[in-house]
Short mmCIF file of C-alpha atoms in Angstrom, two decimals:
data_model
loop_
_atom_site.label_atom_id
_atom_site.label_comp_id
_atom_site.label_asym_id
_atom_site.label_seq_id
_atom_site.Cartn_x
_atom_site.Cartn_y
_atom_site.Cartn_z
CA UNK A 1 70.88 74.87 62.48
CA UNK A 2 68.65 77.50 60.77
CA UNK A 3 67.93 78.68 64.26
CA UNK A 4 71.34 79.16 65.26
CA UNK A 5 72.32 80.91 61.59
CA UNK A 6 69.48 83.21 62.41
CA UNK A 7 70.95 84.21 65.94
CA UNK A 8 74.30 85.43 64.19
CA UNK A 9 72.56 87.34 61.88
CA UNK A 10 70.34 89.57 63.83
CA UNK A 11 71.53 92.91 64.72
CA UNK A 12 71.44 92.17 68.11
CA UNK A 13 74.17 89.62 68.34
CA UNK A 14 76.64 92.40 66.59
CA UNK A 15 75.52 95.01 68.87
CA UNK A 16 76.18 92.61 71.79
CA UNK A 17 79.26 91.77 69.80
CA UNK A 18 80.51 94.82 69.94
CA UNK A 19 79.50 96.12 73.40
CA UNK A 20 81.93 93.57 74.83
CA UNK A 21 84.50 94.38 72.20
CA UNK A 22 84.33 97.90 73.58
CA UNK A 23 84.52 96.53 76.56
CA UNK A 24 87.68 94.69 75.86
CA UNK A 25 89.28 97.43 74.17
CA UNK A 26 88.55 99.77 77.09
CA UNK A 27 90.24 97.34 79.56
CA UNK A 28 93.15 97.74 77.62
CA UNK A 29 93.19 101.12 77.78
CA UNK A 30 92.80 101.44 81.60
CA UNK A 31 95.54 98.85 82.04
CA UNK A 32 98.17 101.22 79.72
CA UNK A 33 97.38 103.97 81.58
CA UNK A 34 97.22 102.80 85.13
CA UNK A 35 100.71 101.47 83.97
CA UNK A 36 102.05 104.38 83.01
CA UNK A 37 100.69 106.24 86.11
CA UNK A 38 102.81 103.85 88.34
CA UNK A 39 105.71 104.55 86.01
CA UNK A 40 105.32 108.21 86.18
CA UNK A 41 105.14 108.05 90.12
CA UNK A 42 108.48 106.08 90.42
CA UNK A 43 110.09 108.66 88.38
CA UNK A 44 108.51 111.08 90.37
CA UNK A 45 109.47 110.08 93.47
CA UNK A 46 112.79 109.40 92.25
CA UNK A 47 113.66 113.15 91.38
CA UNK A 48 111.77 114.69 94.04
CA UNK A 49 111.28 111.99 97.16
CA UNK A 50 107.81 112.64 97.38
CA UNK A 51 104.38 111.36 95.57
CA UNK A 52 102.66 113.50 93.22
CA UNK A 53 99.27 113.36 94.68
CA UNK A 54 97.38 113.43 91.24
CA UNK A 55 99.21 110.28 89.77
CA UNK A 56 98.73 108.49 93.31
CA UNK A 57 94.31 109.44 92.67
CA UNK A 58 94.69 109.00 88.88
CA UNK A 59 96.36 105.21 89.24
CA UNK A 60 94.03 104.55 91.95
CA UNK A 61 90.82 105.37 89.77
CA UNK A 62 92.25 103.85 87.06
CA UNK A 63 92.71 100.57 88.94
CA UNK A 64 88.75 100.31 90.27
CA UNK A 65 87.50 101.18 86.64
CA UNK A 66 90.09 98.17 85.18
CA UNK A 67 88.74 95.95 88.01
CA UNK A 68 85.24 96.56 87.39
CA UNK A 69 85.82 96.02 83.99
CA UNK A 70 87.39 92.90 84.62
CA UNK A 71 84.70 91.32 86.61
CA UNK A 72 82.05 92.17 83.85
CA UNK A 73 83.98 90.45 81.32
CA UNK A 74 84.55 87.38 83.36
CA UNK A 75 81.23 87.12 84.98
CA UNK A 76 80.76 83.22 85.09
CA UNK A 77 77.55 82.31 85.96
CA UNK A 78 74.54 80.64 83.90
CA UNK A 79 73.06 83.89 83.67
CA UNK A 80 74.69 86.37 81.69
CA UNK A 81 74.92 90.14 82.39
CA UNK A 82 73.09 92.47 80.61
CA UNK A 83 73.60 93.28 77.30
CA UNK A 84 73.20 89.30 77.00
CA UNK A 85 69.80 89.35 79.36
CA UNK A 86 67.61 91.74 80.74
CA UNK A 87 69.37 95.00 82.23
CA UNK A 88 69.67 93.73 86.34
CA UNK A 89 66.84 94.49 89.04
CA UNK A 90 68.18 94.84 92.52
CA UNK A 91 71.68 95.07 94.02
CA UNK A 92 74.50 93.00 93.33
CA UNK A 93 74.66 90.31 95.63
CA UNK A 94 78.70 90.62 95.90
CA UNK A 95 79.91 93.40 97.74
CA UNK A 96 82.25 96.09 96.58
CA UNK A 97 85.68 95.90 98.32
CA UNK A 98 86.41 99.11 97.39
CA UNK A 99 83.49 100.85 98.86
CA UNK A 100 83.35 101.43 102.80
CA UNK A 101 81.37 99.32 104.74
CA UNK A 102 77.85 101.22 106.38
CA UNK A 103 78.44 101.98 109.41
CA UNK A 104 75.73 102.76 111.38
#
C-alpha cells in the first residue's frame, strides 16, 4: 500500500496527470472548432454557392490533429505511450490513413 501511496505522490504522476489533462482539454478544443468550421462553411455556401477554401483546409487540419489526439488518448495496449513509458524508438507500426502511400 505504501508503495502505491508513494506512486501518487511523486511529481511525476502529476506531471503525467496533467500531460493527458492537456491532452483532453486540447481535444476539446479541436472538436469546437472543427465544429464551427463546418458551421461556418454551410453558411458560407449558403450565401454565396461556393466553399471558402480556408474553412474547407482549416476543418480539414483541424480534423487530423482531433484524430491524432484521439488515438493517443485511447491507445489500448499493455504498453503505454510515452509520458507513461519511455519516449518510442522506431516507427509506428499502424499506418497513417491520412498520409499518401510511397509510391515508388
Amino acid at each position: 500500500m505504501s508503495e502505491k501511496k508513494q506512486g501518487i505522490t511523486t511529481e511525476v504522476f502529476w506531471l503525467r496527470i496533467i500531460f493527458m489533462l492537456f491532452f483532453v482539454v486540447a481535444y476539446q478544443i479541436a472538436e469546437l472548432l472543427l465544429g464551427l468550421s463546418i458551421l461556418l462553411q454551410v453558411v458560407f455556401i449558403a450565401v454565396t454557392g461556393d466553399k471558402n477554401l480556408f474553412l474547407q483546409q482549416t476543418g480539414a487540419s483541424l480534423s487530423r490533429y482531433a484524430y491524432q489526439v484521439y488515438r493517443y488518448l485511447t491507445y489500448n495496449r499493455e504498453e503505454k505511450p510515452f509520458p507513461f513509458t519511455a519516449w518510442p524508438e522506431g516507427e509506428s507500426p499502424d499506418a497513417d490513413p491520412y498520409q499518401p502511400a510511397d509510391q515508388d
